[in-house]
Coordinates of C-alpha atoms in Angstrom, one line a residue:
M478 CA -67.7 164.9 114.8
K479 CA -64.6 167.0 115.4
L480 CA -61.4 166.9 113.5
K481 CA -58.1 168.7 114.2
V482 CA -59.1 169.8 117.7
T483 CA -55.4 169.7 118.7
P484 CA -52.4 169.5 116.4
G485 CA -51.7 166.0 117.8
D486 CA -55.0 164.8 116.4
F487 CA -53.7 165.0 112.8
V488 CA -50.1 163.8 112.4
V489 CA -48.5 163.5 108.9
R490 CA -45.1 162.1 108.1
E491 CA -43.5 162.2 104.7
L492 CA -42.3 158.9 103.3
A493 CA -39.4 159.5 100.9
R494 CA -36.4 158.0 99.1
L495 CA -33.5 160.2 100.2
P496 CA -30.2 159.9 98.4
L497 CA -28.2 160.9 101.5
R498 CA -24.5 161.8 101.2
E499 CA -21.8 162.6 103.8
K500 CA -21.2 165.9 101.9
G501 CA -23.0 167.7 99.1
P502 CA -24.2 171.1 97.9
Y503 CA -27.7 170.6 99.4
R504 CA -28.1 170.3 103.2
L505 CA -31.1 168.2 104.1
Y506 CA -33.4 169.1 107.0
L507 CA -36.3 167.4 108.8
L508 CA -38.9 170.1 109.4
E509 CA -41.3 169.3 112.3
K510 CA -44.1 171.9 112.7
K511 CA -47.4 172.8 114.2
G512 CA -49.5 175.9 113.4
W513 CA -47.5 176.9 110.4
N514 CA -48.0 176.2 106.7
T515 CA -44.8 175.2 104.9
I516 CA -44.2 178.3 102.8
D517 CA -44.7 180.9 105.5
L518 CA -42.4 179.0 107.9
L519 CA -39.6 178.6 105.3
L520 CA -40.0 182.3 104.3
R521 CA -39.4 183.1 108.0
I522 CA -36.4 180.9 108.3
A523 CA -35.0 182.4 105.1
R524 CA -35.5 186.0 106.4
V525 CA -33.9 185.2 109.8
H526 CA -30.7 183.9 108.0
G527 CA -30.7 186.5 105.3
L528 CA -31.1 183.9 102.6
P529 CA -33.1 184.0 99.3
Y530 CA -36.2 181.8 99.5
G531 CA -35.1 180.2 96.2
L532 CA -32.4 178.2 98.0
F533 CA -35.1 176.2 99.8
A534 CA -36.8 173.1 98.2
Y535 CA -39.4 170.7 99.5
G536 CA -41.5 167.8 98.2
G537 CA -44.9 168.9 99.2
L538 CA -46.9 171.5 101.2
K539 CA -48.2 170.5 104.6
D540 CA -51.3 171.8 106.4
R541 CA -51.1 174.5 109.1
H542 CA -53.7 172.7 111.3
A543 CA -51.6 169.5 111.9
H544 CA -48.5 168.1 113.4
T545 CA -46.3 167.4 110.3
F546 CA -42.9 166.1 109.5
Q547 CA -41.3 166.8 106.1
Y548 CA -38.0 167.1 104.3
V549 CA -36.5 170.3 103.1
T550 CA -33.1 171.0 101.4
V551 CA -31.2 174.3 101.5
K552 CA -28.5 175.0 99.0
Y553 CA -26.3 176.6 101.6
P554 CA -23.4 174.9 103.5
A555 CA -23.9 176.3 107.1
N556 CA -26.1 174.4 109.5
L557 CA -29.4 176.3 109.9
T558 CA -30.8 174.0 112.7
T559 CA -33.3 176.1 114.7
G560 CA -36.6 175.8 116.4
D561 CA -39.1 177.0 119.0
N562 CA -42.3 175.7 120.6
N563 CA -44.1 175.3 117.2
F564 CA -41.3 174.0 114.9
Y565 CA -37.9 172.3 114.7
F566 CA -35.7 172.6 111.7
Q567 CA -33.0 169.9 112.1
S568 CA -30.1 169.1 109.8
I569 CA -29.9 165.4 109.0
G570 CA -27.4 165.1 106.2
F571 CA -26.6 166.2 102.6
M572 CA -27.7 165.4 99.1
D573 CA -26.4 166.1 95.6
R574 CA -29.7 167.4 94.5
P575 CA -32.6 169.5 95.9
M576 CA -35.6 167.9 97.6
G577 CA -38.6 167.5 95.2
P578 CA -41.9 165.7 94.8
D579 CA -40.2 162.9 92.8
L580 CA -38.5 161.7 95.9
L581 CA -41.7 161.3 97.9
E582 CA -43.4 157.9 98.1
G583 CA -46.3 159.1 100.1
N584 CA -47.4 160.2 103.5
Q585 CA -48.2 158.3 106.7
F586 CA -51.2 159.5 108.8
A587 CA -52.3 159.1 112.4
I588 CA -55.7 160.8 112.8
T589 CA -58.0 161.2 115.8
I590 CA -61.7 161.8 115.2
R591 CA -63.5 163.2 118.2
A592 CA -66.9 163.9 119.6
L593 CA -68.5 160.8 118.1
S594 CA -71.8 159.1 119.1
P595 CA -71.9 155.3 119.2
E596 CA -73.9 155.4 116.0
E597 CA -71.2 157.4 114.2
V598 CA -68.5 155.1 115.5
S599 CA -70.4 152.1 114.1
R600 CA -70.9 153.8 110.7
I601 CA -67.2 154.8 110.4
G602 CA -66.3 151.1 111.0
R603 CA -68.5 150.0 108.1
R604 CA -67.0 152.8 105.9
V605 CA -63.5 151.7 106.7
D606 CA -64.2 148.3 105.1
E607 CA -65.8 150.1 102.0
A608 CA -62.7 152.3 101.6
R609 CA -60.4 149.3 101.8
G610 CA -62.3 147.4 99.1
F611 CA -63.3 150.2 96.8
G612 CA -61.0 153.1 97.5
Y613 CA -62.3 156.6 97.2
P614 CA -62.1 159.5 94.6
N615 CA -58.7 161.2 94.7
Y616 CA -60.0 164.7 94.8
Y617 CA -58.0 167.7 95.9
D618 CA -59.4 168.9 99.2
D619 CA -60.5 172.4 100.4
Q620 CA -57.0 173.4 101.6
R621 CA -55.9 173.4 98.0
F622 CA -58.3 176.3 97.2
G623 CA -57.2 178.9 99.8
S624 CA -56.4 181.3 97.0
M625 CA -59.9 181.2 95.5
D626 CA -62.0 184.3 96.4
R627 CA -65.5 183.2 97.1
Q628 CA -67.0 186.1 95.0
M629 CA -64.4 186.5 92.2
G630 CA -63.2 183.0 91.8
F631 CA -59.7 182.0 90.6
M632 CA -57.0 184.4 89.5
A633 CA -55.7 181.9 87.0
E634 CA -59.1 181.6 85.2
R635 CA -59.3 185.3 84.6
L636 CA -55.7 185.2 83.3
L637 CA -56.5 182.4 80.9
K638 CA -59.4 184.4 79.6
K639 CA -57.0 187.4 79.1
H640 CA -58.9 189.4 81.7
Y641 CA -55.6 190.9 82.9
N642 CA -57.1 193.7 85.0
G643 CA -59.5 191.2 86.6
S644 CA -56.8 188.7 87.3
L645 CA -54.8 191.4 89.1
Q646 CA -57.9 192.4 91.1
V647 CA -58.3 188.8 92.3
Y648 CA -54.6 188.6 93.1
L649 CA -54.5 191.9 95.1
T650 CA -58.0 191.9 96.7
G651 CA -58.9 188.3 97.0
I652 CA -60.0 187.5 100.6
Y653 CA -59.2 184.0 102.0
P654 CA -60.7 182.1 104.9
E655 CA -57.8 182.7 107.4
E656 CA -57.3 186.3 106.5
K657 CA -56.6 188.6 109.4
K658 CA -59.0 191.5 110.0
E659 CA -56.5 194.2 109.0
A660 CA -55.7 192.4 105.7
R661 CA -59.4 191.8 105.0
E662 CA -60.2 195.5 105.5
R663 CA -57.3 196.6 103.4
K664 CA -58.3 194.4 100.5
L665 CA -61.9 195.6 100.7
F666 CA -60.5 199.1 100.5
F667 CA -58.6 198.2 97.4
R668 CA -61.6 196.6 95.9
E669 CA -63.8 199.7 96.6
H670 CA -61.2 202.1 95.1
W671 CA -60.0 199.8 92.3
G672 CA -58.7 202.0 89.4
D673 CA -57.9 204.9 91.7
W674 CA -54.3 203.9 91.9
A675 CA -53.0 206.8 94.0
T676 CA -55.6 206.2 96.6
C677 CA -54.8 202.4 96.7
L678 CA -51.1 203.2 97.1
T679 CA -51.8 205.1 100.3
R680 CA -53.0 201.9 101.9
A681 CA -50.5 199.5 100.3
K682 CA -48.7 197.4 102.9
T683 CA -46.9 194.5 101.3
S684 CA -44.0 195.0 98.9
M685 CA -46.0 193.6 96.0
E686 CA -48.9 195.9 96.7
R687 CA -46.5 198.9 96.7
K688 CA -44.8 197.8 93.5
I689 CA -47.9 197.2 91.5
F690 CA -49.9 200.3 92.6
S691 CA -46.7 202.4 92.1
L692 CA -46.5 201.0 88.6
F693 CA -50.2 201.8 87.9
V694 CA -49.8 205.4 89.2
E695 CA -47.1 205.9 86.5
K696 CA -48.6 203.6 83.8
P697 CA -52.4 202.9 84.5
K698 CA -52.7 200.2 81.8
A699 CA -49.6 198.2 82.5
C700 CA -51.4 195.1 83.6
I701 CA -49.0 192.7 81.8
E702 CA -46.0 194.3 83.4
A703 CA -47.7 194.0 86.8
L704 CA -48.5 190.3 86.3
Q705 CA -44.9 189.7 85.3
M706 CA -43.9 191.0 88.8
I707 CA -45.6 188.1 90.6
P708 CA -42.9 185.7 91.8
R709 CA -42.7 182.4 90.0
E710 CA -43.3 180.3 93.1
E711 CA -46.5 182.3 94.0
L712 CA -47.8 182.2 90.4
S713 CA -47.2 178.5 90.2
L714 CA -49.3 177.9 93.3
L715 CA -52.1 180.0 91.8
F716 CA -52.0 177.9 88.6
S717 CA -51.9 174.7 90.6
A718 CA -55.0 175.7 92.5
Y719 CA -56.9 176.1 89.3
Q720 CA -55.6 172.9 87.8
S721 CA -56.8 171.1 91.0
F722 CA -60.3 172.7 90.6
L723 CA -60.5 171.5 87.0
F724 CA -59.3 168.0 87.9
N725 CA -62.0 167.7 90.6
E726 CA -64.7 168.9 88.1
L727 CA -63.5 166.3 85.5
L728 CA -63.5 163.5 88.1
R729 CA -67.0 164.5 89.3
R730 CA -68.3 164.2 85.7
V731 CA -66.6 160.9 85.1
L732 CA -68.3 159.4 88.2
Q733 CA -71.7 160.9 87.2
E734 CA -71.5 159.5 83.7
L735 CA -70.7 156.0 85.1
G736 CA -74.1 156.1 86.6
V737 CA -73.0 154.9 90.1
D738 CA -74.9 156.1 93.2
L739 CA -73.2 159.1 94.6
V740 CA -73.4 161.1 97.9
A741 CA -72.5 164.8 97.8
V742 CA -70.3 166.3 100.5
P743 CA -70.0 170.2 100.4
G744 CA -66.7 171.7 99.4
V745 CA -65.5 175.3 99.0
A746 CA -64.9 174.8 95.3
G747 CA -67.7 172.4 94.5
P748 CA -69.2 169.3 96.1
Y749 CA -67.2 166.1 96.5
L750 CA -69.2 163.2 95.1
F751 CA -68.5 159.8 96.7
Y752 CA -69.7 156.4 95.9
R753 CA -70.3 153.7 98.6
R754 CA -69.6 150.6 96.6
L755 CA -68.8 149.7 93.0
E756 CA -69.6 146.9 90.6
R757 CA -66.6 145.0 89.3
K758 CA -66.7 146.7 85.9
E759 CA -66.7 150.3 87.3
L760 CA -64.1 149.4 89.9
G761 CA -61.8 148.0 87.3
Y762 CA -62.2 151.1 85.1
L763 CA -61.6 153.6 87.9
K764 CA -58.6 151.6 89.3
S765 CA -56.9 151.9 85.9
L766 CA -57.9 155.5 85.3
A767 CA -55.5 158.4 85.5
L768 CA -56.8 161.9 84.6
P769 CA -54.5 164.7 83.4
L770 CA -54.0 168.1 85.0
A771 CA -55.0 170.9 82.7
A772 CA -52.5 172.4 80.2
S773 CA -52.3 173.1 76.5
R774 CA -50.8 169.7 75.9
M775 CA -52.7 166.8 77.7
E776 CA -52.8 163.1 77.2
F777 CA -56.3 161.7 78.0
P778 CA -56.9 158.1 78.9
D779 CA -60.0 157.7 76.8
D780 CA -62.5 159.6 74.7
R781 CA -64.9 160.0 77.6
A782 CA -62.3 162.0 79.7
E783 CA -61.4 164.2 76.7
R784 CA -65.0 164.9 75.8
L785 CA -66.0 165.8 79.4
F786 CA -63.0 168.1 79.8
A787 CA -63.8 169.9 76.5
A788 CA -67.3 170.5 77.8
I789 CA -65.9 172.0 81.1
L790 CA -63.7 174.4 79.2
E791 CA -66.5 175.4 76.9
E792 CA -68.8 176.2 79.8
R793 CA -66.1 178.3 81.4
G794 CA -65.4 180.2 78.2
F795 CA -62.0 179.3 76.9
T796 CA -60.1 176.6 75.1
R797 CA -57.0 174.4 75.8
G798 CA -54.8 176.8 73.8
A799 CA -55.3 179.4 76.5
F800 CA -53.1 177.5 78.8
N801 CA -50.1 178.3 76.6
L802 CA -49.6 181.8 78.1
R803 CA -47.5 184.0 75.9
K804 CA -47.3 187.2 77.9
V805 CA -46.8 185.9 81.4
R806 CA -44.0 183.4 81.3
Q807 CA -42.4 183.1 84.7
A808 CA -44.7 180.1 85.5
F809 CA -46.6 177.7 83.2
F810 CA -49.2 175.0 83.2
K811 CA -47.8 171.5 83.1
S812 CA -49.9 168.4 82.6
T813 CA -49.2 165.4 84.7
P814 CA -51.5 162.3 85.3
R815 CA -53.3 161.8 88.6
E816 CA -55.0 158.6 89.7
A817 CA -58.8 158.9 89.7
I818 CA -59.2 156.8 92.9
V819 CA -56.9 156.0 95.7
F820 CA -56.7 153.1 98.2
P821 CA -55.3 153.7 101.7
G822 CA -52.4 151.4 102.7
D823 CA -51.7 149.8 106.0
F824 CA -55.2 150.9 107.1
R825 CA -56.2 150.2 110.6
L826 CA -58.8 151.5 113.0
E827 CA -58.3 151.4 116.8
P828 CA -61.3 150.6 119.0
A829 CA -63.3 153.6 120.1
E830 CA -62.6 155.0 123.6
P831 CA -64.1 157.8 125.7
D832 CA -63.2 161.2 124.5
D833 CA -61.1 163.1 127.1
L834 CA -62.1 166.5 125.5
Y835 CA -65.8 165.8 124.9
P836 CA -67.4 164.1 127.9
G837 CA -70.1 161.6 127.0
R838 CA -68.7 161.2 123.4
Q839 CA -66.2 158.8 121.9
K840 CA -63.0 159.1 119.8
I841 CA -61.3 156.8 117.4
R842 CA -57.8 156.7 115.9
L843 CA -57.0 155.9 112.3
F844 CA -53.7 154.9 110.8
F845 CA -53.0 154.7 107.1
K846 CA -50.6 155.6 104.2
L847 CA -51.5 157.4 101.0
P848 CA -49.6 158.1 97.8
R849 CA -48.0 161.6 97.5
G850 CA -50.5 164.2 96.6
S851 CA -53.5 162.4 98.1
Y852 CA -55.4 164.0 101.0
G853 CA -56.0 162.3 104.3
T854 CA -58.8 164.8 105.0
M855 CA -60.6 163.4 101.9
L856 CA -60.6 159.9 103.3
I857 CA -62.1 161.4 106.5
K858 CA -64.8 163.0 104.4
R859 CA -65.5 159.6 102.8
L860 CA -65.7 157.8 106.2
T861 CA -68.0 160.4 107.8
M862 CA -70.3 161.3 104.9
P863 CA -74.0 161.1 105.4

């Protein structure tokens, strides 16, 4: 099985309620892109026009390895319409408010799965019926965990444990899957010379590396001051990644405690456990279940979820009170509910046909809609699991 062989194999379009106006303080754009993640591309557009990144607002992040369409507002009156072979940023109107997640209704997907055998095609067809009837667990997928270092873990967890030096080490030396060779080697150098701040400063390249290592040369113990330098948007993403990890862990444990048969699919931050079918009682329970994202104040749907979450935190070595950060205040942990399972809407599967890129194999196309925040790649994992 092959996924995302070409950008056109994975097409995602935002579905949104847009309060358009003829004029307004926020100009609305449709951003079409391939080969870019949302933040990097918007940072580039902001730099080209000499604008602060804080003027840009969006409803959700879109994957680099896809052909995506999403809405972005810029609090700036001039028309910034621009593009090249890999993106097009087109003005389409105005709004009285910035774009945000609350305006999103979901996403529409058109996905091609390639290099399939006849047996795999048949199995996917059966799984489509299962997903229609029973949904699938609403996990956050691997792309949410790009900021997790495979050896050192999550920056946010170390911060919650008040391991300030360690959290900065993850932040400045964490190596991510798509890291370029030069960045990987530079971060390994920092890791090897951690604590020798003058030496680290000689290899600093980014503005944040220079700022933090320069601070440490002058004040070697100024970890809190260094953490306060991290931009709010960046720290919020690091916090969200850890909240996503804890949500996935809680959902896994809920499914295990229900006693349903589960199949494990490997993931970068823990296995994804999927059921094939559910009895009426378990299906009814999961359809009504929403689990909270981690924060100091959380509303649990039942005693089971609260007990399982408390056990997770105990195993990881801190309590819910740790989420109320007192020394690093530019970003914070906010709890919102997330559905435990999700059902794809307008779900259809086209008949298999010969794969033009893999001779002797077949390809199929899937079309479906998902609520905002749910991952199309997770549905593919469900359909192609062993």
